[in-house]
Amino acid sequence: MSAVAEPKTEKNYLNVDYSIKSWLTTLDHKRIGILYLVAITIFFMVGGFMALLIRTELATPQGDLLSSDQYNRAFTMHGVVLIFFFLLPSTPAVLGNFLLPIMIGARDVAFPKLNLASWYAFMIGGTLGVISLVLGGIDTGWTFYAPYSSNFSNTPVVWAIAGAFVAGFGNIATAVNFIVTIHKMRAPGLTWFRLPLFVWAQYATAVIGVLGTPVIAITIFLVAFERLTGMGIFDPARGGDPILMQHLFWFYSHPAVYIMILPAMGVTSEMIAAASQKRVFGYEFVAFSSLAIAIIGFLVWGHHLFVSGQSVFAGLVFSVLTFIVAIPSAIKTFNWVATMYKGNLQMNTPMFWAVAFLGLFLIGGLTGLFLSSLATDIHLHDTYFVVAHFHYIMVGGAIIGFIGGLHFWWPKITGRMYPESWGKAGAIMVFTGFSLTFLPQFVLGQLGMPRRYHTYPEEFQILHVLSTGGAYLLGFAMTTIIVYLAWSAKYGKPAPPNPWKAKGLEWETPSPPPTENFTYKVVVTEPAYNYHKDSGGHH
Amino acid sequence: MMLAQFLPEQASEFAPQIDFLYLLLVALTAFFTLGIKAVIIYFIVKYRQGKKADRSNPQHHHTKLELTWTILPTLMLVPIFWWNAELFINMYEPLDVSKARNSLEIYVVGKQWMWHLQHPTGQRENNELHIPVGRPIKLTMIAQDVLHSFYVPAFRVKKDVVPGRYTTQWFVPTKVGKYHLFCAEYCGTKHSEMGGYVYVMEPEDYEKWLEDARWGMGNFRSAETMEAAGKRLFTELKCVDCHGEKATQRVPLDGIYGTERLLSDGRRVVADDEYLRRSILDPGAMKVAGHEPIMPPYAGRVLEQEILELITYIKSLSAKPEPVGKPAAEASEARGTE
Amino acid sequence: MHGHISSPATFIKTFIILLILMAVTVLVATKDLGWLNTPIAMAIAICKTAFVVLFFMGLKYSSRLSQVWAGVGLLFFIILIGLTIPDYLTRHDLPGWSE
Amino acid sequence: MSTETQEHDPLLAHQFEDVEQQTDSYVLGMWVFLVTEVLFFGGMILAFILYRNMYFPAFAEAHQKLDWRLGGVNTIVLLTSSFTMAMAVWASQKRDYGKQLMFLTITVLCALAFLVIKYFEYSAKFEHHLVPGTNFHFDGQNQNGVQLFFGLYFALTGLHGFHVLVGVLVIGVLMFRVWKLRKQEQDYVPTELVGLYWHFVDIVWIFLYPMLYLLGGVHI
């Protein structure tokens, strides 16, 4: 431990009790956030390992490292683990849990026991997922498309489905909790339009979780039911329609992409405002575009079905709706950039991550237009272009936003600073490694390389080798980040309450915060991001 | 030349049109990405902490600006949608009926893990497709087990091949050559090996290939056209007992293809390939009003390619007599008032 | 607003109405009204639901927020159905080919 | 800490400022949870609508295999339980715990009656080989459609039955709590929440009954 004199008398949520039991039975939202962080880090490493296996295999056109069955299991488990057990809970469950109550001046979420139950549901789901992995892994693709998943695959599909199903209820519970918390637990004076944009993003995310998750739960439940009983709800051999399964699946799974990206957008708003020392430009537009994304996001799922046998008319409708959902994202981007105008930019680590987010999210979002355009989608559908596109959103957007947020609030969470130069190096390495991995994949897709291929024609090899090289750099960067963050949690410099001179209730309480979050009664008297009027704070 | 390396060969009428849209979007993406990144870098340089810059009157909102960057991108998307929609419709439901009529119809059956293709004249191929250049090609496709997807990058065409249902796509090859054929929808263990090549040939070469393929495959059935094979199956499967010309209480199939049928539950359905297929496999679900429900379901008793042959035969029954439209419409009318 | 206590009389009336509607829906089902059977049965089910939600569940007297959320549930159920069914209705519509 | 300066209400959890906030939060939370339930059943109802349209003759035929009388009795049973549940909430608000326990007992008995009737219906289906899967057997043209109908029938009623079972357990726990604390002043909110859940279970059945039992027409 560092010898720097910390007032030993100051109790915070970390030092109230050190026992394992106190952690596993905690009702403190901050500790539950940490529990999630530990759990999803493990899943992240499992999923990341799968990614490296896949990329290593693809360095050569022949299937020499893995057999085709092993390869199929590797990419399926990569998707299942990272989506259901890492990305969906990442920012909402870790940063949301830790920060949301503090940001609205509450002592805790509305239902602390339910909050802990969510974590256990997540862990049970994760364990079931791990069991499916130990039993050999499943090979259906993370999309569980019927009838392959229901009648053809010879792998432990039901275990993985049970895992996603149970973890899904953890997500629903967290979402219900956040919605009620945001509606009912705000401190006096904290009106909706004084809320930090991170809270708006969390609210929009929770709305999606509540409305979408049950639909995928019932869908994969029916797939498992079909597998177990032999009834044919999605099996054409027994009269079912496999495309109905896709409709139901994407009714949730497309909005689920917004579950991943919206909180990252919220994080970015916070980081850019703090680094620019300015109020976010067009606050209302950014806030409402979160809600707009959440709601319109539910109307666009059919763009995953343009070439699947959905009717042409439905394709036209979903294409129009998909173009519409692009607009709120564009509004957000323009407003973030405008926030920097006339700012006082601190080029610290969080800002490095925010800029990386902007750069990659832009490409991710704009390449979405290629896929919402009906004709270009025909060619690009199910190729590496799609793989690159959604990795730009999920890694370039969601994960980079998450890691950026982790750096931004690390001092608050652990009470220690991470090493600044390592933080910047991490951001640069991730950006470079990521771009090297996925830019070539856009080209591969346009050249016609289909996804989920274990072997491929030789002419694609150069681009695949570039991509594999990038993946190793990305893997190295991620490992470095995990190591220095873990190191700094114990040995970093003690953090002041507000290292970024940022606005927001979380920066007014000590780092790390006390169990009850605030030692005084919170009353809010000023708008969010009030950087220009130096009023006396919130006392 | 540079461009050529980032685009696959253009070998169908769609290819240049789709590439145009693709490049338009690339230009749009490049413009916004580079433009916004340039602005970000400019701001970082100019407003970096500690640097002297004019930071007076920082603005927090500007409604006109917000509306501009909301409405302008929206307007930009309208023509993009329009062009795409037109191409998309032409690919799956061609508006140009004359082209569709004169098309060469190829039947595709996808199964784990191979493509089975059949020409109307009976020639069969596995994982290879030979087609003449310049002639519209219509693919009628179905899968025997799980989802597949028929993808030829050089033509820029792709459509999922679904079990239990026909899907179609349509294109005109424009360039002689050998092109990749892929399965684009994940279908299990050997998904990545489920593919082969499409050979686009000069029409005369194609004719020659057809001749060779007819006798060269060592399979006597290749000598049979699909129609003839369908006719043979029609007898073998005892369809003739009720639908044949000599059947007592005959339920005729002549002239029904393409007509509207009134079902016993009050729905009206056009008797297309899909309808015929379902009527064979699950007659109960497609029962025509006024008919006895006595036909046994053929599900599990015929292969997908046999169904295609039967359908070709039934179609041929409709192709022969008078102009198709009129009497057929009257016939369905008559049934409706029954 | 919350804290509102409905009288047992309201519940009894609601209960009786529900039983009557239940009888009506069975009676309608015994008659063959062609395509009308389904919409009538569903309309009655929606009526019954409305009575249960408004009075038994007290949504009529609940906070505006609960009312909005109940509406959101209904709305998204309609979106799910309303955007899927058109696909099925237009699937066989293949003008170029069916000629 | 601010909580300790306030008078401490034993019914108030530490994270809330006052009882009103707590009550509002719980009720809102329950409504939001019920919204997820709507969509949970909604996915299957969508499947039912689509397949009913695709296989109408088969579905009409399969309807006839269900006994609309048993379904009707079950509807009345559930409506009654919903009514007594509403009365239980009323009694709880009036702090009349004796009446509340009585109403809850009737509710639980109705729920159990529902499950018993459902059990008889299910076993009849097993006897007649109408359960989808390898043992399924149906004479006639419409095997596929009928099997789909019964697949959806079992999935829908099974999930609904599961909700009834959960309801029985939850009401049981609630009754135990009310009985144990009958001498003290109690918060009526738990009863109200259980009530909301129970009414939702009733609503699902209100739709399932006509969908599954009546829409093919019935003969008295």
Short mmCIF file of C-alpha atoms in Angstrom, two decimals, chain A residues 44-427:
data_model
loop_
_atom_site.label_atom_id
_atom_site.label_comp_id
_atom_site.label_asym_id
_atom_site.label_seq_id
_atom_site.Cartn_x
_atom_site.Cartn_y
_atom_site.Cartn_z
CA PHE A 44 -13.93 -10.27 -22.11
CA MET A 45 -10.70 -12.22 -21.90
CA VAL A 46 -12.45 -15.47 -22.90
CA GLY A 47 -14.12 -13.78 -25.88
CA GLY A 48 -10.91 -11.99 -26.82
CA PHE A 49 -9.00 -15.26 -26.76
CA MET A 50 -11.57 -16.72 -29.17
CA ALA A 51 -11.07 -13.71 -31.43
CA LEU A 52 -7.33 -14.32 -31.58
CA LEU A 53 -7.93 -18.00 -32.35
CA ILE A 54 -10.20 -17.03 -35.23
CA ARG A 55 -7.80 -14.45 -36.59
CA THR A 56 -4.83 -16.82 -36.31
CA GLU A 57 -6.72 -19.46 -38.26
CA LEU A 58 -7.57 -16.93 -40.94
CA ALA A 59 -3.97 -15.90 -41.53
CA THR A 60 -3.79 -18.67 -44.11
CA PRO A 61 -6.46 -19.63 -46.66
CA GLN A 62 -6.40 -23.30 -45.68
CA GLY A 63 -7.99 -24.50 -42.47
CA ASP A 64 -4.77 -25.60 -40.81
CA LEU A 65 -4.94 -24.53 -37.17
CA LEU A 66 -8.52 -25.45 -36.36
CA SER A 67 -10.84 -27.97 -37.93
CA SER A 68 -13.96 -26.50 -39.47
CA ASP A 69 -16.06 -27.64 -36.51
CA GLN A 70 -13.62 -26.09 -34.05
CA TYR A 71 -13.58 -22.90 -36.07
CA ASN A 72 -17.39 -22.69 -36.09
CA ARG A 73 -17.46 -23.17 -32.35
CA ALA A 74 -14.76 -20.55 -31.86
CA PHE A 75 -16.60 -17.82 -33.73
CA THR A 76 -19.93 -18.73 -32.15
CA MET A 77 -18.56 -18.62 -28.64
CA HIS A 78 -16.71 -15.39 -29.50
CA GLY A 79 -20.07 -13.83 -30.39
CA VAL A 80 -22.15 -15.38 -27.62
CA VAL A 81 -19.69 -14.58 -24.84
CA LEU A 82 -18.88 -11.06 -25.95
CA ILE A 83 -22.42 -10.01 -26.76
CA PHE A 84 -24.49 -11.65 -24.06
CA PHE A 85 -21.94 -11.74 -21.27
CA PHE A 86 -19.75 -8.74 -21.98
CA LEU A 87 -21.22 -6.01 -24.18
CA LEU A 88 -24.81 -6.00 -22.99
CA PRO A 89 -23.88 -5.58 -19.33
CA SER A 90 -20.68 -3.56 -19.89
CA THR A 91 -21.38 0.14 -19.65
CA PRO A 92 -24.91 -0.02 -18.17
CA ALA A 93 -24.14 -2.55 -15.47
CA VAL A 94 -20.66 -1.35 -14.51
CA LEU A 95 -20.58 2.41 -15.03
CA GLY A 96 -24.35 2.78 -14.87
CA ASN A 97 -24.59 0.94 -11.60
CA PHE A 98 -21.69 2.81 -10.09
CA LEU A 99 -22.56 6.29 -11.30
CA LEU A 100 -26.26 6.59 -11.93
CA PRO A 101 -27.40 7.00 -8.32
CA ILE A 102 -24.50 9.35 -7.58
CA MET A 103 -25.20 11.46 -10.65
CA ILE A 104 -28.80 11.98 -9.61
CA GLY A 105 -27.92 12.59 -5.98
CA ALA A 106 -29.50 9.42 -4.61
CA ARG A 107 -28.23 7.11 -1.91
CA ASP A 108 -28.77 4.02 -3.99
CA VAL A 109 -30.87 2.61 -6.82
CA ALA A 110 -34.55 2.15 -6.10
CA PHE A 111 -34.31 -1.61 -5.56
CA PRO A 112 -30.91 -2.61 -4.17
CA LYS A 113 -31.87 -6.25 -3.58
CA LEU A 114 -33.11 -6.59 -7.11
CA ASN A 115 -29.84 -5.06 -8.22
CA LEU A 116 -27.84 -7.76 -6.48
CA ALA A 117 -30.24 -10.38 -7.85
CA SER A 118 -29.50 -9.07 -11.36
CA TRP A 119 -25.83 -9.75 -10.82
CA TYR A 120 -26.55 -13.26 -9.64
CA ALA A 121 -28.86 -13.85 -12.63
CA PHE A 122 -26.01 -12.62 -14.82
CA MET A 123 -23.54 -14.94 -13.09
CA ILE A 124 -25.86 -17.94 -13.37
CA GLY A 125 -26.40 -17.16 -17.04
CA GLY A 126 -22.66 -16.76 -17.51
CA THR A 127 -22.04 -20.07 -15.77
CA LEU A 128 -24.49 -21.82 -18.06
CA GLY A 129 -22.69 -20.22 -20.99
CA VAL A 130 -19.37 -21.47 -19.63
CA ILE A 131 -20.86 -24.95 -19.23
CA SER A 132 -21.80 -24.94 -22.91
CA LEU A 133 -18.21 -23.96 -23.62
CA VAL A 134 -16.82 -26.76 -21.45
CA LEU A 135 -19.12 -29.23 -23.17
CA GLY A 136 -17.38 -28.34 -26.41
CA GLY A 137 -18.94 -25.04 -27.37
CA ILE A 138 -21.85 -24.47 -29.71
CA ASP A 139 -21.67 -23.91 -33.46
CA THR A 140 -24.87 -22.10 -34.40
CA GLY A 141 -23.51 -18.58 -34.65
CA TRP A 142 -24.57 -16.14 -31.94
CA THR A 143 -27.78 -15.54 -33.90
CA PHE A 144 -29.16 -19.05 -33.19
CA TYR A 145 -30.86 -19.12 -36.59
CA ALA A 146 -33.39 -21.90 -36.95
CA PRO A 147 -33.64 -24.58 -38.25
CA TYR A 148 -29.88 -25.09 -37.88
CA SER A 149 -29.92 -24.32 -34.17
CA SER A 150 -33.12 -26.22 -33.47
CA ASN A 151 -32.75 -29.38 -35.52
CA PHE A 152 -29.30 -29.72 -37.05
CA SER A 153 -26.57 -28.64 -34.68
CA ASN A 154 -25.03 -31.43 -32.60
CA THR A 155 -23.69 -29.12 -29.93
CA PRO A 156 -25.01 -28.15 -26.47
CA VAL A 157 -27.21 -25.35 -27.83
CA VAL A 158 -29.75 -25.54 -25.02
CA TRP A 159 -27.10 -24.71 -22.40
CA ALA A 160 -26.02 -21.59 -24.22
CA ILE A 161 -29.64 -20.56 -24.78
CA ALA A 162 -30.40 -21.10 -21.11
CA GLY A 163 -27.40 -18.92 -20.30
CA ALA A 164 -28.51 -16.08 -22.55
CA PHE A 165 -32.08 -16.45 -21.26
CA VAL A 166 -31.18 -16.18 -17.59
CA ALA A 167 -28.65 -13.39 -18.16
CA GLY A 168 -31.40 -11.62 -20.11
CA PHE A 169 -33.55 -11.50 -17.01
CA GLY A 170 -30.64 -9.93 -15.19
CA ASN A 171 -30.60 -7.24 -17.88
CA ILE A 172 -34.35 -6.70 -17.58
CA ALA A 173 -34.10 -6.34 -13.81
CA THR A 174 -31.29 -3.81 -14.12
CA ALA A 175 -33.29 -1.89 -16.70
CA VAL A 176 -36.44 -1.78 -14.53
CA ASN A 177 -34.30 -0.65 -11.63
CA PHE A 178 -32.70 2.18 -13.61
CA ILE A 179 -35.99 3.41 -15.04
CA VAL A 180 -37.58 3.66 -11.62
CA THR A 181 -34.43 5.15 -10.14
CA ILE A 182 -34.25 7.89 -12.74
CA HIS A 183 -37.95 8.66 -12.47
CA LYS A 184 -38.26 8.62 -8.71
CA MET A 185 -34.92 9.09 -6.99
CA ARG A 186 -33.61 12.37 -8.39
CA ALA A 187 -32.41 14.88 -5.83
CA PRO A 188 -34.57 17.95 -5.21
CA GLY A 189 -34.03 20.48 -7.99
CA LEU A 190 -32.63 17.94 -10.41
CA THR A 191 -35.13 18.30 -13.22
CA TRP A 192 -34.96 16.19 -16.38
CA PHE A 193 -33.17 18.92 -18.28
CA ARG A 194 -30.54 19.26 -15.60
CA LEU A 195 -29.58 15.60 -15.83
CA PRO A 196 -26.18 14.68 -17.20
CA LEU A 197 -26.43 13.22 -20.70
CA PHE A 198 -25.02 9.95 -19.40
CA VAL A 199 -28.23 9.56 -17.39
CA TRP A 200 -30.37 10.25 -20.44
CA ALA A 201 -28.43 7.63 -22.35
CA GLN A 202 -28.89 5.14 -19.50
CA TYR A 203 -32.60 5.84 -19.46
CA ALA A 204 -32.92 5.23 -23.21
CA THR A 205 -30.88 2.06 -22.83
CA ALA A 206 -33.08 0.79 -20.04
CA VAL A 207 -36.20 1.44 -22.13
CA ILE A 208 -34.77 -0.80 -24.85
CA GLY A 209 -33.83 -3.45 -22.33
CA VAL A 210 -37.32 -3.55 -20.90
CA LEU A 211 -39.12 -3.63 -24.24
CA GLY A 212 -36.81 -5.81 -26.27
CA THR A 213 -35.23 -8.41 -24.01
CA PRO A 214 -38.46 -10.35 -23.33
CA VAL A 215 -38.96 -10.88 -27.05
CA ILE A 216 -35.57 -12.49 -27.55
CA ALA A 217 -36.09 -14.45 -24.37
CA ILE A 218 -39.25 -16.00 -25.77
CA THR A 219 -37.62 -16.54 -29.15
CA ILE A 220 -34.66 -18.51 -27.92
CA PHE A 221 -36.96 -20.24 -25.45
CA LEU A 222 -38.99 -21.48 -28.41
CA VAL A 223 -35.82 -22.61 -30.18
CA ALA A 224 -34.80 -24.60 -27.12
CA PHE A 225 -38.35 -25.93 -26.75
CA GLU A 226 -38.29 -27.04 -30.37
CA ARG A 227 -34.94 -28.73 -29.85
CA LEU A 228 -36.12 -30.57 -26.79
CA THR A 229 -39.61 -31.62 -27.86
CA GLY A 230 -39.33 -31.82 -31.63
CA MET A 231 -42.26 -29.53 -32.20
CA GLY A 232 -41.83 -27.37 -35.28
CA ILE A 233 -42.47 -23.72 -34.59
CA PHE A 234 -39.56 -22.58 -36.73
CA ASP A 235 -38.91 -25.80 -38.64
CA PRO A 236 -40.18 -25.74 -42.21
CA ALA A 237 -40.19 -29.53 -42.31
CA ARG A 238 -43.03 -29.34 -39.83
CA GLY A 239 -44.74 -26.33 -41.29
CA GLY A 240 -42.93 -23.59 -39.39
CA ASP A 241 -41.33 -20.49 -40.82
CA PRO A 242 -37.64 -19.88 -40.13
CA ILE A 243 -38.00 -16.24 -41.12
CA LEU A 244 -40.39 -15.64 -38.24
CA MET A 245 -37.56 -16.62 -35.96
CA GLN A 246 -35.40 -13.97 -37.60
CA HIS A 247 -38.11 -11.34 -37.19
CA LEU A 248 -38.45 -12.09 -33.50
CA PHE A 249 -34.71 -12.37 -33.02
CA TRP A 250 -33.92 -9.02 -34.59
CA PHE A 251 -36.83 -7.23 -32.95
CA TYR A 252 -34.61 -7.39 -29.92
CA SER A 253 -31.17 -7.86 -31.34
CA HIS A 254 -31.12 -4.77 -33.48
CA PRO A 255 -32.18 -2.48 -30.62
CA ALA A 256 -29.65 -4.43 -28.54
CA VAL A 257 -26.96 -2.77 -30.62
CA TYR A 258 -28.26 0.50 -29.21
CA ILE A 259 -28.11 -1.01 -25.72
CA MET A 260 -24.40 -1.28 -26.38
CA ILE A 261 -23.78 2.01 -28.14
CA LEU A 262 -26.11 4.46 -26.33
CA PRO A 263 -24.35 4.26 -22.96
CA ALA A 264 -21.03 4.68 -24.76
CA MET A 265 -22.46 7.81 -26.38
CA GLY A 266 -23.46 9.02 -22.93
CA VAL A 267 -19.92 8.44 -21.67
CA THR A 268 -18.55 10.37 -24.64
CA SER A 269 -20.80 13.34 -23.92
CA GLU A 270 -19.45 13.46 -20.36
CA MET A 271 -15.82 13.12 -21.40
CA ILE A 272 -16.00 15.74 -24.12
CA ALA A 273 -17.78 18.24 -21.89
CA ALA A 274 -15.24 17.77 -19.11
CA ALA A 275 -12.24 17.92 -21.41
CA SER A 276 -13.59 21.00 -23.20
CA GLN A 277 -14.66 22.63 -19.93
CA LYS A 278 -17.88 23.54 -21.69
CA ARG A 279 -21.54 22.73 -21.60
CA VAL A 280 -22.45 20.13 -24.24
CA PHE A 281 -23.58 21.94 -27.35
CA GLY A 282 -27.27 21.42 -28.09
CA TYR A 283 -27.97 19.60 -24.82
CA GLU A 284 -31.65 19.06 -25.59
CA PHE A 285 -30.93 17.72 -29.06
CA VAL A 286 -28.40 15.24 -27.72
CA ALA A 287 -30.76 14.17 -24.94
CA PHE A 288 -33.73 13.68 -27.20
CA SER A 289 -31.69 11.94 -29.87
CA SER A 290 -30.94 9.25 -27.27
CA LEU A 291 -34.65 8.65 -26.82
CA ALA A 292 -35.24 8.89 -30.56
CA ILE A 293 -32.61 6.23 -31.18
CA ALA A 294 -34.18 4.01 -28.55
CA ILE A 295 -37.65 4.29 -30.06
CA ILE A 296 -36.91 4.39 -33.81
CA GLY A 297 -34.37 1.65 -33.20
CA PHE A 298 -37.31 -0.67 -32.66
CA LEU A 299 -38.69 -0.01 -36.13
CA VAL A 300 -35.72 -1.03 -38.22
CA TRP A 301 -35.01 -4.69 -37.48
CA GLY A 302 -36.08 -5.85 -40.92
CA HIS A 303 -32.88 -4.53 -42.51
CA HIS A 304 -31.23 -7.72 -41.31
CA LEU A 305 -33.68 -9.58 -43.54
CA PHE A 306 -33.31 -7.80 -46.88
CA VAL A 307 -32.03 -10.91 -48.63
CA SER A 308 -33.48 -13.51 -46.29
CA GLY A 309 -36.78 -14.05 -48.07
CA GLN A 310 -38.67 -11.22 -46.45
CA SER A 311 -41.04 -9.54 -48.92
CA VAL A 312 -39.76 -6.74 -51.13
CA PHE A 313 -42.36 -4.38 -49.72
CA ALA A 314 -41.23 -5.02 -46.16
CA GLY A 315 -37.67 -4.43 -47.34
CA LEU A 316 -38.60 -0.99 -48.66
CA VAL A 317 -40.36 -0.03 -45.41
CA PHE A 318 -37.49 -1.14 -43.22
CA SER A 319 -34.96 0.61 -45.43
CA VAL A 320 -36.73 3.95 -45.05
CA LEU A 321 -37.00 3.51 -41.29
CA THR A 322 -33.34 2.57 -41.06
CA PHE A 323 -32.28 5.72 -42.86
CA ILE A 324 -34.30 7.69 -40.34
CA VAL A 325 -32.48 6.17 -37.37
CA ALA A 326 -29.18 7.37 -38.82
CA ILE A 327 -30.20 10.99 -38.27
CA PRO A 328 -30.11 11.17 -34.44
CA SER A 329 -26.63 9.64 -34.42
CA ALA A 330 -25.50 12.28 -36.89
CA ILE A 331 -27.00 14.99 -34.67
CA LYS A 332 -25.05 13.72 -31.69
CA THR A 333 -21.79 13.64 -33.60
CA PHE A 334 -22.17 17.18 -34.89
CA ASN A 335 -22.99 18.41 -31.40
CA TRP A 336 -19.97 16.73 -29.83
CA VAL A 337 -17.70 18.38 -32.33
CA ALA A 338 -19.41 21.72 -31.79
CA THR A 339 -18.84 21.32 -28.04
CA MET A 340 -15.11 21.49 -28.64
CA TYR A 341 -15.45 24.82 -30.42
CA LYS A 342 -14.03 27.58 -28.20
CA GLY A 343 -13.39 25.03 -25.50
CA ASN A 344 -10.39 24.84 -23.22
CA LEU A 345 -9.32 21.39 -24.32
CA GLN A 346 -7.42 19.26 -21.83
CA MET A 347 -5.78 16.58 -23.93
CA ASN A 348 -5.86 14.00 -21.17
CA THR A 349 -6.43 10.26 -21.47
CA PRO A 350 -10.25 10.38 -21.41
CA MET A 351 -10.16 12.89 -24.26
CA PHE A 352 -7.85 10.59 -26.22
CA TRP A 353 -10.47 7.87 -25.86
CA ALA A 354 -13.27 10.26 -26.76
CA VAL A 355 -11.48 11.29 -29.95
CA ALA A 356 -10.83 7.63 -30.79
CA PHE A 357 -14.52 6.97 -30.23
CA LEU A 358 -15.54 9.82 -32.53
CA GLY A 359 -13.17 8.72 -35.27
CA LEU A 360 -14.26 5.11 -35.26
CA PHE A 361 -17.93 5.64 -34.55
CA LEU A 362 -18.16 7.96 -37.55
CA ILE A 363 -16.95 5.20 -39.85
CA GLY A 364 -19.10 2.62 -38.13
CA GLY A 365 -22.19 4.75 -38.45
CA LEU A 366 -21.64 5.82 -42.04
CA THR A 367 -20.90 2.29 -43.21
CA GLY A 368 -24.30 1.45 -41.77
CA LEU A 369 -25.75 3.41 -44.66
CA PHE A 370 -24.26 0.88 -47.09
CA LEU A 371 -26.24 -1.82 -45.34
CA SER A 372 -29.49 0.07 -44.97
CA SER A 373 -29.35 0.84 -48.70
CA LEU A 374 -31.28 -1.98 -50.29
CA ALA A 375 -29.18 -2.60 -53.39
CA THR A 376 -25.71 -2.24 -51.93
CA ASP A 377 -26.80 -4.43 -49.03
CA ILE A 378 -27.55 -7.29 -51.41
CA HIS A 379 -23.90 -7.44 -52.31
CA LEU A 380 -22.50 -6.69 -48.86
CA HIS A 381 -24.91 -8.71 -46.75
CA ASP A 382 -23.25 -11.52 -44.77
CA THR A 383 -19.81 -10.53 -45.98
CA TYR A 384 -16.81 -9.16 -44.10
CA PHE A 385 -18.17 -5.69 -44.75
CA VAL A 386 -20.88 -6.42 -42.20
CA VAL A 387 -18.33 -7.91 -39.83
CA ALA A 388 -16.24 -4.76 -40.09
CA HIS A 389 -19.27 -2.48 -39.74
CA PHE A 390 -20.57 -3.97 -36.54
CA HIS A 391 -17.13 -4.24 -35.01
CA TYR A 392 -16.71 -0.53 -35.66
CA ILE A 393 -19.92 0.03 -33.70
CA MET A 394 -19.38 -2.55 -30.99
CA VAL A 395 -15.63 -2.26 -30.47
CA GLY A 396 -14.90 1.16 -31.96
CA GLY A 397 -18.03 2.56 -30.35
CA ALA A 398 -19.21 0.56 -27.39
CA ILE A 399 -15.97 -0.92 -26.04
CA ILE A 400 -13.86 2.17 -26.62
CA GLY A 401 -16.56 4.26 -24.98
CA PHE A 402 -16.60 1.85 -22.07
CA ILE A 403 -12.83 1.80 -21.61
CA GLY A 404 -12.72 5.57 -21.99
CA GLY A 405 -15.38 5.91 -19.31
CA LEU A 406 -13.48 3.51 -17.12
CA HIS A 407 -10.44 5.81 -17.32
CA PHE A 408 -12.54 8.91 -16.81
CA TRP A 409 -14.18 7.62 -13.64
CA TRP A 410 -11.33 5.37 -12.50
CA PRO A 411 -10.20 7.94 -9.91
CA LYS A 412 -13.75 8.04 -8.60
CA ILE A 413 -14.20 4.29 -8.55
CA THR A 414 -10.86 3.29 -7.03
CA GLY A 415 -9.69 6.49 -5.46
CA ARG A 416 -6.46 6.16 -7.44
CA MET A 417 -5.13 7.64 -10.66
CA TYR A 418 -4.10 5.37 -13.51
CA PRO A 419 -0.69 6.12 -15.09
CA GLU A 420 -1.42 8.94 -17.55
CA SER A 421 1.17 8.12 -20.21
CA TRP A 422 0.13 4.46 -20.24
CA GLY A 423 -3.46 5.58 -20.65
CA LYS A 424 -2.64 7.66 -23.72
CA ALA A 425 -0.45 4.91 -25.17
CA GLY A 426 -3.29 2.46 -24.61
CA ALA A 427 -5.74 4.64 -26.52
#
